[in-house]
PDB file of C-alpha atoms and ligand atoms in Angstrom:
ATOM      1  CA  MET A 669     100.033 -44.308 -41.808  1.00  0.00           C
ATOM      2  CA  SER A 670     101.322 -41.399 -43.371  1.00  0.00           C
ATOM      3  CA  ASP A 671     102.576 -37.910 -42.024  1.00  0.00           C
ATOM      4  CA  MET A 672      99.755 -36.415 -43.272  1.00  0.00           C
ATOM      5  CA  ASP A 673      97.802 -38.505 -40.519  1.00  0.00           C
ATOM      6  CA  TYR A 674      95.681 -36.098 -38.236  1.00  0.00           C
ATOM      7  CA  TYR A 675      94.423 -35.899 -34.991  1.00  0.00           C
ATOM      8  CA  SER A 676      91.430 -34.225 -33.464  1.00  0.00           C
ATOM      9  CA  LEU A 677      91.951 -33.908 -29.429  1.00  0.00           C
ATOM     10  CA  LYS A 678      88.886 -32.549 -27.747  1.00  0.00           C
ATOM     11  CA  MET A 679      88.600 -31.735 -24.037  1.00  0.00           C
ATOM     12  CA  ARG A 680      86.076 -30.531 -21.185  1.00  0.00           C
ATOM     13  CA  ALA A 681      86.335 -30.372 -17.751  1.00  0.00           C
ATOM     14  CA  SER A 682      83.798 -29.782 -14.925  1.00  0.00           C
ATOM     15  CA  GLN A 683      83.158 -29.181 -11.354  1.00  0.00           C
ATOM     16  CA  GLN A 684      79.708 -30.106  -9.131  1.00  0.00           C
ATOM     17  CA  VAL A 685      78.187 -27.461  -7.939  1.00  0.00           C
ATOM     18  CA  GLY A 686      74.658 -27.131  -5.559  1.00  0.00           C
ATOM     19  CA  ASP A 687      73.572 -29.498  -3.102  1.00  0.00           C
ATOM     20  CA  GLY A 688      70.885 -32.380  -3.043  1.00  0.00           C
ATOM     21  CA  GLU A 689      68.005 -31.457  -6.216  1.00  0.00           C
ATOM     22  CA  GLN A 690      70.574 -28.456  -7.328  1.00  0.00           C
ATOM     23  CA  LYS A 691      73.593 -29.971  -7.927  1.00  0.00           C
ATOM     24  CA  ARG A 692      75.238 -30.308 -11.184  1.00  0.00           C
ATOM     25  CA  GLU A 693      78.112 -29.569 -13.689  1.00  0.00           C
ATOM     26  CA  GLN A 694      79.125 -26.766 -13.702  1.00  0.00           C
ATOM     27  CA  HIS A 695      81.786 -26.188 -16.963  1.00  0.00           C
ATOM     28  CA  ILE A 696      85.283 -24.801 -16.174  1.00  0.00           C
ATOM     29  CA  SER A 697      87.838 -24.816 -18.862  1.00  0.00           C
ATOM     30  CA  GLY A 698      87.405 -26.886 -23.320  1.00  0.00           C
ATOM     31  CA  ALA A 699      89.490 -26.804 -25.594  1.00  0.00           C
ATOM     32  CA  GLU A 700      89.876 -27.679 -29.216  1.00  0.00           C
ATOM     33  CA  ARG A 701      93.897 -28.888 -31.526  1.00  0.00           C
ATOM     34  CA  ILE A 702      93.877 -30.598 -34.921  1.00  0.00           C
ATOM     35  CA  VAL A 703      97.688 -31.537 -34.761  1.00  0.00           C
ATOM     36  CA  ASN A 704      99.235 -34.025 -36.497  1.00  0.00           C
ATOM     37  CA  ARG A 705     100.699 -37.755 -34.777  1.00  0.00           C
ATOM     38  CA  ASP A 706     103.415 -36.728 -33.363  1.00  0.00           C
ATOM     39  CA  SER A 707     102.096 -34.222 -31.487  1.00  0.00           C
ATOM     40  CA  VAL A 708      98.750 -35.743 -30.050  1.00  0.00           C
ATOM     41  CA  GLU A 709     100.398 -37.463 -26.747  1.00  0.00           C
ATOM     42  CA  ALA A 710     102.190 -33.864 -26.022  1.00  0.00           C
ATOM     43  CA  VAL A 711      99.067 -31.837 -26.780  1.00  0.00           C
ATOM     44  CA  CYS A 712      96.997 -34.262 -24.784  1.00  0.00           C
ATOM     45  CA  ALA A 713      98.979 -33.696 -22.038  1.00  0.00           C
ATOM     46  CA  ALA A 714      99.127 -30.235 -22.369  1.00  0.00           C
ATOM     47  CA  MET A 715      95.132 -29.768 -22.958  1.00  0.00           C
ATOM     48  CA  VAL A 716      94.589 -32.245 -19.360  1.00  0.00           C
ATOM     49  CA  ARG A 717      97.115 -29.882 -17.947  1.00  0.00           C
ATOM     50  CA  ARG A 718      95.228 -26.328 -18.671  1.00  0.00           C
ATOM     51  CA  ALA A 719      92.003 -28.114 -16.860  1.00  0.00           C
ATOM     52  CA  MET A 720      93.729 -28.919 -13.793  1.00  0.00           C
ATOM     53  CA  THR A 721      94.802 -25.343 -13.659  1.00  0.00           C
ATOM     54  CA  HIS A 722      92.276 -23.287 -14.413  1.00  0.00           C
ATOM     55  CA  SER A 723      91.360 -20.298 -13.066  1.00  0.00           C
ATOM     56  CA  LYS A 724      87.166 -20.694 -13.062  1.00  0.00           C
ATOM     57  CA  GLY A 725      88.257 -24.409  -9.938  1.00  0.00           C
ATOM     58  CA  ASP A 726      89.475 -27.525  -9.574  1.00  0.00           C
ATOM     59  CA  PRO A 727      87.821 -30.414 -12.154  1.00  0.00           C
ATOM     60  CA  ASP A 728      86.278 -33.205 -10.893  1.00  0.00           C
ATOM     61  CA  PHE A 729      85.220 -34.545 -14.503  1.00  0.00           C
ATOM     62  CA  ILE A 730      88.067 -34.484 -17.354  1.00  0.00           C
ATOM     63  CA  ASN A 731      86.946 -35.829 -20.713  1.00  0.00           C
ATOM     64  CA  VAL A 732      89.111 -35.668 -23.707  1.00  0.00           C
ATOM     65  CA  LYS A 733      88.410 -36.979 -26.614  1.00  0.00           C
ATOM     66  CA  ILE A 734      91.193 -38.170 -29.591  1.00  0.00           C
ATOM     67  CA  GLU A 735      89.738 -38.873 -33.496  1.00  0.00           C
ATOM     68  CA  LYS A 736      91.593 -39.889 -36.413  1.00  0.00           C
ATOM     69  CA  VAL A 737      91.015 -36.988 -38.834  1.00  0.00           C
ATOM     70  CA  HIS A 738      91.909 -37.207 -42.962  1.00  0.00           C
ATOM     71  CA  GLU A 739      93.234 -34.656 -44.730  1.00  0.00           C
ATOM     72  CA  SER A 740      91.087 -34.265 -47.650  1.00  0.00           C
ATOM     73  CA  ASP A 741      87.925 -33.385 -45.447  1.00  0.00           C
ATOM     74  CA  ILE A 742      90.313 -30.807 -43.878  1.00  0.00           C
ATOM     75  CA  ARG A 743      89.087 -26.630 -45.539  1.00  0.00           C
ATOM     76  CA  ILE A 744      91.552 -24.681 -45.330  1.00  0.00           C
ATOM     77  CA  LEU A 745      90.656 -20.612 -44.310  1.00  0.00           C
ATOM     78  CA  LYS A 746      93.177 -17.752 -44.116  1.00  0.00           C
ATOM     79  CA  ALA A 747      92.305 -16.039 -40.744  1.00  0.00           C
ATOM     80  CA  LEU A 748      90.243 -12.644 -40.439  1.00  0.00           C
ATOM     81  CA  PRO A 749      91.729 -10.009 -40.457  1.00  0.00           C
ATOM     82  CA  VAL A 750      92.461  -7.928 -37.143  1.00  0.00           C
ATOM     83  CA  THR A 751      91.494  -4.000 -35.726  1.00  0.00           C
ATOM     84  CA  ARG A 752      92.041  -3.114 -32.581  1.00  0.00           C
ATOM     85  CA  VAL A 753      89.411  -0.924 -30.989  1.00  0.00           C
ATOM     86  CA  ASP A 754      91.111   0.616 -27.156  1.00  0.00           C
ATOM     87  CA  VAL A 755      88.432   1.359 -25.085  1.00  0.00           C
ATOM     88  CA  GLU A 756      88.539   3.716 -21.743  1.00  0.00           C
ATOM     89  CA  THR A 757      85.737   1.805 -19.845  1.00  0.00           C
ATOM     90  CA  TRP A 758      83.890  -1.586 -20.583  1.00  0.00           C
ATOM     91  CA  GLN A 759      80.693  -0.317 -20.323  1.00  0.00           C
ATOM     92  CA  GLU A 760      81.635   2.409 -24.238  1.00  0.00           C
ATOM     93  CA  GLY A 761      83.608  -1.321 -25.190  1.00  0.00           C
ATOM     94  CA  LEU A 762      80.126  -3.354 -25.087  1.00  0.00           C
ATOM     95  CA  GLU A 763      78.204  -0.522 -26.525  1.00  0.00           C
ATOM     96  CA  MET A 764      80.300  -0.082 -29.864  1.00  0.00           C
ATOM     97  CA  ALA A 765      80.292  -4.384 -30.140  1.00  0.00           C
ATOM     98  CA  PHE A 766      76.162  -3.867 -29.827  1.00  0.00           C
ATOM     99  CA  GLY A 767      76.636  -1.515 -31.904  1.00  0.00           C
ATOM    100  CA  LEU A 768      79.152  -2.911 -34.637  1.00  0.00           C
ATOM    101  CA  VAL A 769      76.862  -6.129 -34.724  1.00  0.00           C
ATOM    102  CA  GLY A 770      73.021  -4.125 -35.632  1.00  0.00           C
ATOM    103  CA  ASN A 771      75.035  -2.806 -38.086  1.00  0.00           C
ATOM    104  CA  ALA A 772      76.163  -5.842 -39.064  1.00  0.00           C
ATOM    105  CA  VAL A 773      72.276  -6.962 -38.889  1.00  0.00           C
ATOM    106  CA  VAL A 774      71.234  -3.486 -40.651  1.00  0.00           C
ATOM    107  CA  GLU A 775      73.082  -3.842 -43.620  1.00  0.00           C
ATOM    108  CA  CYS A 776      72.219  -7.723 -43.603  1.00  0.00           C
ATOM    109  CA  ASP A 777      68.224  -6.674 -43.454  1.00  0.00           C
ATOM    110  CA  GLY A 778      67.333  -2.735 -44.616  1.00  0.00           C
ATOM    111  CA  SER A 779      63.820  -3.009 -45.248  1.00  0.00           C
ATOM    112  CA  ARG A 780      62.613  -4.571 -42.132  1.00  0.00           C
ATOM    113  CA  GLU A 781      63.353  -1.078 -39.581  1.00  0.00           C
ATOM    114  CA  ASP A 782      61.533  -3.108 -37.228  1.00  0.00           C
ATOM    115  CA  LEU A 783      63.335  -6.167 -36.754  1.00  0.00           C
ATOM    116  CA  ILE A 784      66.212  -3.784 -36.333  1.00  0.00           C
ATOM    117  CA  LYS A 785      65.128  -2.044 -33.541  1.00  0.00           C
ATOM    118  CA  SER A 786      64.172  -4.953 -31.977  1.00  0.00           C
ATOM    119  CA  PHE A 787      67.112  -6.368 -32.179  1.00  0.00           C
ATOM    120  CA  ALA A 788      69.237  -3.360 -31.352  1.00  0.00           C
ATOM    121  CA  GLN A 789      67.174  -3.572 -27.707  1.00  0.00           C
ATOM    122  CA  LYS A 790      67.466  -7.365 -27.360  1.00  0.00           C
ATOM    123  CA  LEU A 791      70.962  -7.463 -27.552  1.00  0.00           C
ATOM    124  CA  PRO A 792      72.140  -6.894 -23.764  1.00  0.00           C
ATOM    125  CA  GLU A 793      69.284  -9.217 -22.847  1.00  0.00           C
ATOM    126  CA  LEU A 794      70.512 -12.268 -25.700  1.00  0.00           C
ATOM    127  CA  LEU A 795      74.204 -11.777 -23.781  1.00  0.00           C
ATOM    128  CA  ARG A 796      72.427 -12.567 -20.248  1.00  0.00           C
ATOM    129  CA  GLU A 797      71.024 -14.921 -21.592  1.00  0.00           C
ATOM    130  CA  THR A 798      74.054 -17.080 -22.990  1.00  0.00           C
ATOM    131  CA  PHE A 799      75.807 -16.586 -19.349  1.00  0.00           C
ATOM    132  CA  PRO A 800      74.715 -20.154 -18.477  1.00  0.00           C
ATOM    133  CA  MET A 801      75.718 -21.888 -21.369  1.00  0.00           C
ATOM    134  CA  ARG A 802      78.787 -24.147 -22.665  1.00  0.00           C
ATOM    135  CA  GLY A 803      78.150 -22.968 -25.856  1.00  0.00           C
ATOM    136  CA  ALA A 804      77.141 -20.050 -28.197  1.00  0.00           C
ATOM    137  CA  MET A 805      73.579 -18.854 -29.274  1.00  0.00           C
ATOM    138  CA  LEU A 806      72.156 -19.424 -32.657  1.00  0.00           C
ATOM    139  CA  TYR A 807      70.234 -16.472 -33.439  1.00  0.00           C
ATOM    140  CA  ASP A 808      68.089 -15.923 -36.591  1.00  0.00           C
ATOM    141  CA  ILE A 809      68.343 -12.024 -37.290  1.00  0.00           C
ATOM    142  CA  ALA A 810      65.234 -13.065 -39.883  1.00  0.00           C
ATOM    143  CA  THR A 811      62.848 -14.175 -37.217  1.00  0.00           C
ATOM    144  CA  GLY A 812      63.934 -13.433 -34.037  1.00  0.00           C
ATOM    145  CA  GLU A 813      64.340 -17.418 -32.838  1.00  0.00           C
ATOM    146  CA  ARG A 814      66.602 -18.940 -30.579  1.00  0.00           C
ATOM    147  CA  LEU A 815      68.007 -21.942 -33.364  1.00  0.00           C
ATOM    148  CA  GLU A 816      69.794 -24.362 -31.176  1.00  0.00           C
ATOM    149  CA  PRO A 817      68.806 -27.620 -30.626  1.00  0.00           C
ATOM    150  CA  ASP A 818      69.671 -27.380 -26.863  1.00  0.00           C
ATOM    151  CA  HIS A 819      68.861 -23.737 -25.328  1.00  0.00           C
ATOM    152  CA  GLU A 820      70.515 -25.036 -22.545  1.00  0.00           C
ATOM    153  CA  ARG A 821      73.557 -26.113 -24.535  1.00  0.00           C
ATOM    154  CA  GLY A 822      74.103 -23.686 -27.146  1.00  0.00           C
ATOM    155  CA  VAL A 823      75.801 -24.852 -30.545  1.00  0.00           C
ATOM    156  CA  ARG A 824      79.637 -25.927 -30.700  1.00  0.00           C
ATOM    157  CA  ALA A 825      81.966 -25.106 -33.330  1.00  0.00           C
ATOM    158  CA  THR A 826      84.450 -27.551 -33.520  1.00  0.00           C
ATOM    159  CA  TYR A 827      87.264 -29.552 -35.059  1.00  0.00           C
ATOM    160  CA  MET A 828      89.254 -26.639 -35.562  1.00  0.00           C
ATOM    161  CA  ASP A 829      92.598 -25.226 -35.500  1.00  0.00           C
ATOM    162  CA  ALA A 830      94.720 -22.994 -36.414  1.00  0.00           C
ATOM    163  CA  LEU A 831      97.622 -24.433 -39.546  1.00  0.00           C
ATOM    164  CA  HIS A 832     100.912 -25.543 -38.805  1.00  0.00           C
ATOM    165  CA  SER A 833     100.081 -25.323 -35.203  1.00  0.00           C
ATOM    166  CA  SER A 834     102.104 -28.757 -33.769  1.00  0.00           C
ATOM    167  CA  GLU A 835     102.502 -26.285 -30.915  1.00  0.00           C
ATOM    168  CA  VAL A 836     102.395 -27.594 -27.093  1.00  0.00           C
ATOM    169  CA  ASP A 837     101.057 -25.218 -25.050  1.00  0.00           C
ATOM    170  CA  GLY A 838      99.964 -26.040 -21.633  1.00  0.00           C
ATOM    171  CA  CYS A 839      97.910 -22.364 -20.976  1.00  0.00           C
ATOM    172  CA  LYS A 840      95.644 -20.763 -22.932  1.00  0.00           C
ATOM    173  CA  ASN A 841      96.535 -17.998 -25.150  1.00  0.00           C
ATOM    174  CA  HIS A 842      92.911 -16.752 -25.876  1.00  0.00           C
ATOM    175  CA  PHE A 843      93.690 -14.317 -28.495  1.00  0.00           C
ATOM    176  CA  ASN A 844      95.086 -17.263 -31.066  1.00  0.00           C
ATOM    177  CA  GLU A 845      91.982 -19.475 -30.127  1.00  0.00           C
ATOM    178  CA  ALA A 846      89.309 -16.800 -30.599  1.00  0.00           C
ATOM    179  CA  ILE A 847      91.169 -15.995 -34.062  1.00  0.00           C
ATOM    180  CA  VAL A 848      91.024 -19.664 -35.094  1.00  0.00           C
ATOM    181  CA  LEU A 849      87.202 -20.125 -33.804  1.00  0.00           C
ATOM    182  CA  ALA A 850      85.632 -16.776 -35.192  1.00  0.00           C
ATOM    183  CA  THR A 851      87.299 -17.518 -38.697  1.00  0.00           C
ATOM    184  CA  LYS A 852      85.817 -20.757 -38.684  1.00  0.00           C
ATOM    185  CA  VAL A 853      82.455 -19.030 -37.772  1.00  0.00           C
ATOM    186  CA  ALA A 854      82.031 -16.004 -40.007  1.00  0.00           C
ATOM    187  CA  ASN A 855      83.045 -19.180 -43.042  1.00  0.00           C
ATOM    188  CA  ALA A 856      79.559 -21.112 -42.286  1.00  0.00           C
ATOM    189  CA  PRO A 857      77.005 -20.704 -44.300  1.00  0.00           C
ATOM    190  CA  GLY A 858      74.691 -17.642 -43.402  1.00  0.00           C
ATOM    191  CA  MET A 859      76.481 -16.299 -41.008  1.00  0.00           C
ATOM    192  CA  VAL A 860      76.409 -12.959 -40.157  1.00  0.00           C
ATOM    193  CA  ALA A 861      78.486 -12.002 -37.398  1.00  0.00           C
ATOM    194  CA  GLU A 862      79.544 -12.919 -34.481  1.00  0.00           C
ATOM    195  CA  PHE A 863      79.836 -11.551 -30.446  1.00  0.00           C
ATOM    196  CA  CYS A 864      82.144 -12.682 -27.985  1.00  0.00           C
ATOM    197  CA  VAL A 865      82.548 -11.679 -23.768  1.00  0.00           C
ATOM    198  CA  SER A 866      84.550 -14.326 -22.475  1.00  0.00           C
ATOM    199  CA  ASP A 867      83.739 -16.439 -19.519  1.00  0.00           C
ATOM    200  CA  ASP A 868      87.121 -15.446 -17.792  1.00  0.00           C
ATOM    201  CA  PRO A 869      87.021 -13.430 -14.865  1.00  0.00           C
ATOM    202  CA  ASN A 870      90.113 -12.118 -15.449  1.00  0.00           C
ATOM    203  CA  TYR A 871      90.059 -11.732 -19.074  1.00  0.00           C
ATOM    204  CA  VAL A 872      88.365  -8.434 -20.409  1.00  0.00           C
ATOM    205  CA  THR A 873      89.402  -8.803 -23.844  1.00  0.00           C
ATOM    206  CA  GLY A 874      86.391  -9.579 -26.471  1.00  0.00           C
ATOM    207  CA  TYR A 875      85.741  -9.415 -30.035  1.00  0.00           C
ATOM    208  CA  VAL A 876      82.964  -8.830 -32.723  1.00  0.00           C
ATOM    209  CA  ALA A 877      83.643 -10.641 -35.774  1.00  0.00           C
ATOM    210  CA  SER A 878      82.169 -10.929 -39.747  1.00  0.00           C
ATOM    211  CA  LYS A 879      83.537 -11.164 -43.199  1.00  0.00           C
ATOM    212  CA  GLU A 880      82.767  -7.582 -43.930  1.00  0.00           C
ATOM    213  CA  LEU A 881      84.204  -6.630 -40.456  1.00  0.00           C
ATOM    214  CA  GLY A 882      86.929  -8.668 -40.232  1.00  0.00           C
ATOM    215  CA  TYR A 883      87.500  -9.725 -36.146  1.00  0.00           C
ATOM    216  CA  VAL A 884      87.321  -6.511 -33.731  1.00  0.00           C
ATOM    217  CA  ARG A 885      89.256  -7.266 -31.080  1.00  0.00           C
ATOM    218  CA  ILE A 886      87.283  -4.851 -28.364  1.00  0.00           C
ATOM    219  CA  MET A 887      89.975  -4.181 -25.986  1.00  0.00           C
ATOM    220  CA  LYS A 888      88.144  -3.883 -22.655  1.00  0.00           C
ATOM    221  CA  MET A 889      84.196  -5.707 -22.694  1.00  0.00           C
ATOM    222  CA  LYS A 890      83.286  -6.791 -19.039  1.00  0.00           C
ATOM    223  CA  GLU A 891      84.418  -5.693 -15.440  1.00  0.00           C
ATOM    224  CA  MET A 892      87.688  -7.496 -14.637  1.00  0.00           C
ATOM    225  CA  GLY A 893      86.820 -10.539 -12.499  1.00  0.00           C
ATOM    226  CA  ASP A 894      83.295 -10.875 -13.654  1.00  0.00           C
ATOM    227  CA  GLU A 895      82.851 -14.662 -14.424  1.00  0.00           C
ATOM    228  CA  ASN A 896      80.111 -13.684 -17.240  1.00  0.00           C
ATOM    229  CA  GLY A 897      80.506 -14.953 -20.882  1.00  0.00           C
ATOM    230  CA  GLY A 898      79.573 -15.720 -23.811  1.00  0.00           C
ATOM    231  CA  ARG A 899      78.738 -16.008 -27.654  1.00  0.00           C
ATOM    232  CA  ILE A 900      76.319 -15.325 -30.239  1.00  0.00           C
ATOM    233  CA  PHE A 901      76.375 -15.886 -34.047  1.00  0.00           C
ATOM    234  CA  LEU A 902      74.037 -13.923 -35.181  1.00  0.00           C
ATOM    235  CA  PHE A 903      71.955 -16.121 -38.234  1.00  0.00           C
ATOM    236  CA  ASP A 904      70.068 -14.979 -41.578  1.00  0.00           C
ATOM    237  CA  SER A 905      68.078 -18.117 -42.323  1.00  0.00           C
ATOM    238  CA  ARG A 906      67.117 -16.213 -45.983  1.00  0.00           C
ATOM    239  CA  LYS A 907      70.391 -17.541 -46.818  1.00  0.00           C
ATOM    240  CA  ALA A 908      71.276 -21.002 -44.959  1.00  0.00           C
ATOM    241  CA  SER A 909      69.033 -23.315 -42.934  1.00  0.00           C
ATOM    242  CA  ALA A 910      69.920 -23.986 -39.569  1.00  0.00           C
ATOM    243  CA  GLU A 911      70.276 -27.732 -39.940  1.00  0.00           C
ATOM    244  CA  GLU A 912      73.472 -27.159 -42.753  1.00  0.00           C
ATOM    245  CA  CYS A 913      75.299 -23.926 -40.807  1.00  0.00           C
ATOM    246  CA  ILE A 914      75.230 -26.112 -37.398  1.00  0.00           C
ATOM    247  CA  GLU A 915      76.803 -29.217 -39.018  1.00  0.00           C
ATOM    248  CA  TYR A 916      79.549 -27.185 -40.726  1.00  0.00           C
ATOM    249  CA  LEU A 917      79.785 -25.693 -36.992  1.00  0.00           C
ATOM    250  CA  GLN A 918      79.680 -29.201 -35.188  1.00  0.00           C
ATOM    251  CA  LYS A 919      81.160 -31.299 -37.716  1.00  0.00           C
ATOM    252  CA  LYS A 920      83.705 -29.681 -40.412  1.00  0.00           C
ATOM    253  CA  LYS A 921      87.597 -29.996 -40.391  1.00  0.00           C
ATOM    254  CA  VAL A 922      88.764 -26.807 -40.192  1.00  0.00           C
ATOM    255  CA  LEU A 923      92.433 -25.355 -40.373  1.00  0.00           C
ATOM    256  CA  VAL A 924      92.631 -21.571 -40.152  1.00  0.00           C
ATOM    257  CA  ASP A 925      95.958 -20.119 -41.701  1.00  0.00           C
ATOM    258  CA  VAL A 926      97.206 -17.431 -39.123  1.00  0.00           C
ATOM    259  CA  ALA A 927     100.255 -16.445 -41.481  1.00  0.00           C
ATOM    260  CA  PRO A 928      98.931 -13.196 -42.149  1.00  0.00           C
ATOM    261  CA  CYS A 929      97.229 -12.333 -39.133  1.00  0.00           C
ATOM    262  CA  GLN A 930      98.637  -9.962 -37.084  1.00  0.00           C
ATOM    263  CA  LYS A 931      97.668  -9.529 -33.272  1.00  0.00           C
ATOM    264  CA  LYS A 932      96.781  -5.859 -33.280  1.00  0.00           C
TER     265      LYS A 932
HETATM  266  N1  WAQ B 744      81.543 -23.079 -30.037  1.00  0.00           N
HETATM  267  C1  WAQ B 744      80.862 -22.235 -29.030  1.00  0.00           C
HETATM  268  N2  WAQ B 744      80.648 -21.276 -28.254  1.00  0.00           N
HETATM  269  C2  WAQ B 744      82.220 -21.247 -27.316  1.00  0.00           C
HETATM  270  C3  WAQ B 744      83.205 -22.424 -27.594  1.00  0.00           C
HETATM  271  C4  WAQ B 744      82.926 -23.039 -28.509  1.00  0.00           C
HETATM  272  N3  WAQ B 744      84.278 -24.083 -29.592  1.00  0.00           N
HETATM  273  N4  WAQ B 744      83.698 -21.865 -26.333  1.00  0.00           N
HETATM  274  C5  WAQ B 744      83.220 -20.757 -26.248  1.00  0.00           C
HETATM  275  N5  WAQ B 744      82.005 -20.686 -26.092  1.00  0.00           N
HETATM  276  C6  WAQ B 744      81.197 -19.950 -24.834  1.00  0.00           C
HETATM  277  C7  WAQ B 744      80.961 -20.218 -24.413  1.00  0.00           C
HETATM  278  O1  WAQ B 744      79.837 -20.434 -23.998  1.00  0.00           O
HETATM  279  C8  WAQ B 744      81.707 -19.417 -23.404  1.00  0.00           C
HETATM  280  O2  WAQ B 744      80.980 -19.643 -22.348  1.00  0.00           O
HETATM  281  C9  WAQ B 744      81.941 -18.413 -24.157  1.00  0.00           C
HETATM  282  O3  WAQ B 744      82.064 -18.722 -24.863  1.00  0.00           O
HETATM  283  C10 WAQ B 744      83.568 -17.802 -23.649  1.00  0.00           C
HETATM  284  O4  WAQ B 744      84.181 -18.339 -24.424  1.00  0.00           O
HETATM  285  O5  WAQ B 744      91.335 -10.631 -28.548  1.00  0.00           O
HETATM  286  O6  WAQ B 744      88.512 -16.432 -23.504  1.00  0.00           O
HETATM  287  O7  WAQ B 744      86.632 -19.472 -24.460  1.00  0.00           O
HETATM  288  O8  WAQ B 744      92.276 -11.043 -27.590  1.00  0.00           O
HETATM  289  O9  WAQ B 744      85.995 -17.870 -21.809  1.00  0.00           O
HETATM  290  C11 WAQ B 744      88.440 -13.769 -27.011  1.00  0.00           C
HETATM  291  C12 WAQ B 744      89.590 -13.109 -26.799  1.00  0.00           C
HETATM  292  C13 WAQ B 744      88.430 -14.623 -25.761  1.00  0.00           C
HETATM  293  C14 WAQ B 744      89.594 -11.360 -27.507  1.00  0.00           C
HETATM  294  C15 WAQ B 744      87.430 -15.329 -26.331  1.00  0.00           C
HETATM  295  O10 WAQ B 744      86.164 -17.296 -24.638  1.00  0.00           O
HETATM  296  C16 WAQ B 744      91.346 -11.176 -27.768  1.00  0.00           C
HETATM  297  C17 WAQ B 744      86.985 -16.601 -24.754  1.00  0.00           C
HETATM  298  P1  WAQ B 744      85.697 -18.590 -23.453  1.00  0.00           P
HETATM  299 MG1   MG B 745      86.622 -18.958 -20.944  1.00  0.00          MG
END
């Protein structure tokens, strides 16, 4: 055993909703960490606390998974640079986000005007489709197809944390977690851009991100109290295969160096 042992911790919590035939598990909360051995116990306790105090409700089911991770399997990435956009209204913020993502797609695909147009009109509809999902939509800008193996669940980016963060934190820091996820996602094979709105009813800041855009925080993207949110990963199947992209998102261990990344 050495102090270079890392452990991955994953938590997800859900609640049963509905009756009889309609009964189903609704996702309440999830978290991801990669920490050193000494922090495992405390971080685990903090995750459970977080699940049990979430604003989406009281969980009926909490799953915590702890796995050893070898240091040699970890890739270290530099955090995306952060910019901040202030807007008057959430409608303005959402439009801006759609616009930024639309442009990122156009830059990839200058030759296919028809697809670009239909894509711009599709974005609000795609976002609505993500609302009940626990993961993200993986949308192929080359074909207009969804590439998640399971459309109801979506694709989850996992096995990631901030570098040197053995910090034990029971309450969620949306920004810190999002910059880590967005940095991992932006470095995925074939990834064009990401679009994100939180599903937490009292967190209205969202973002769009890509290697070219960096991480663009948009301070209002939905109405306060709205519990609908989601993520769309915009992917280009001409640049990589869906399989390698999903494999990277779900399996590759990533630590993100957030030192150069100042919250703005
Ligand atoms: N992989 C893929 N999709 C995910 C993941 C994941 N690991 N975690 C969450 N999602 C999806 C899922 O469908 C959620 O409903 C949706 O994203 C939103 O997740 O700079 O809190 O955890 O201050 O609610 C942005 C911070 C916070 C902006 C985003 O997302 C800022 C946030 P949430
Ligand atoms: Mg949430």
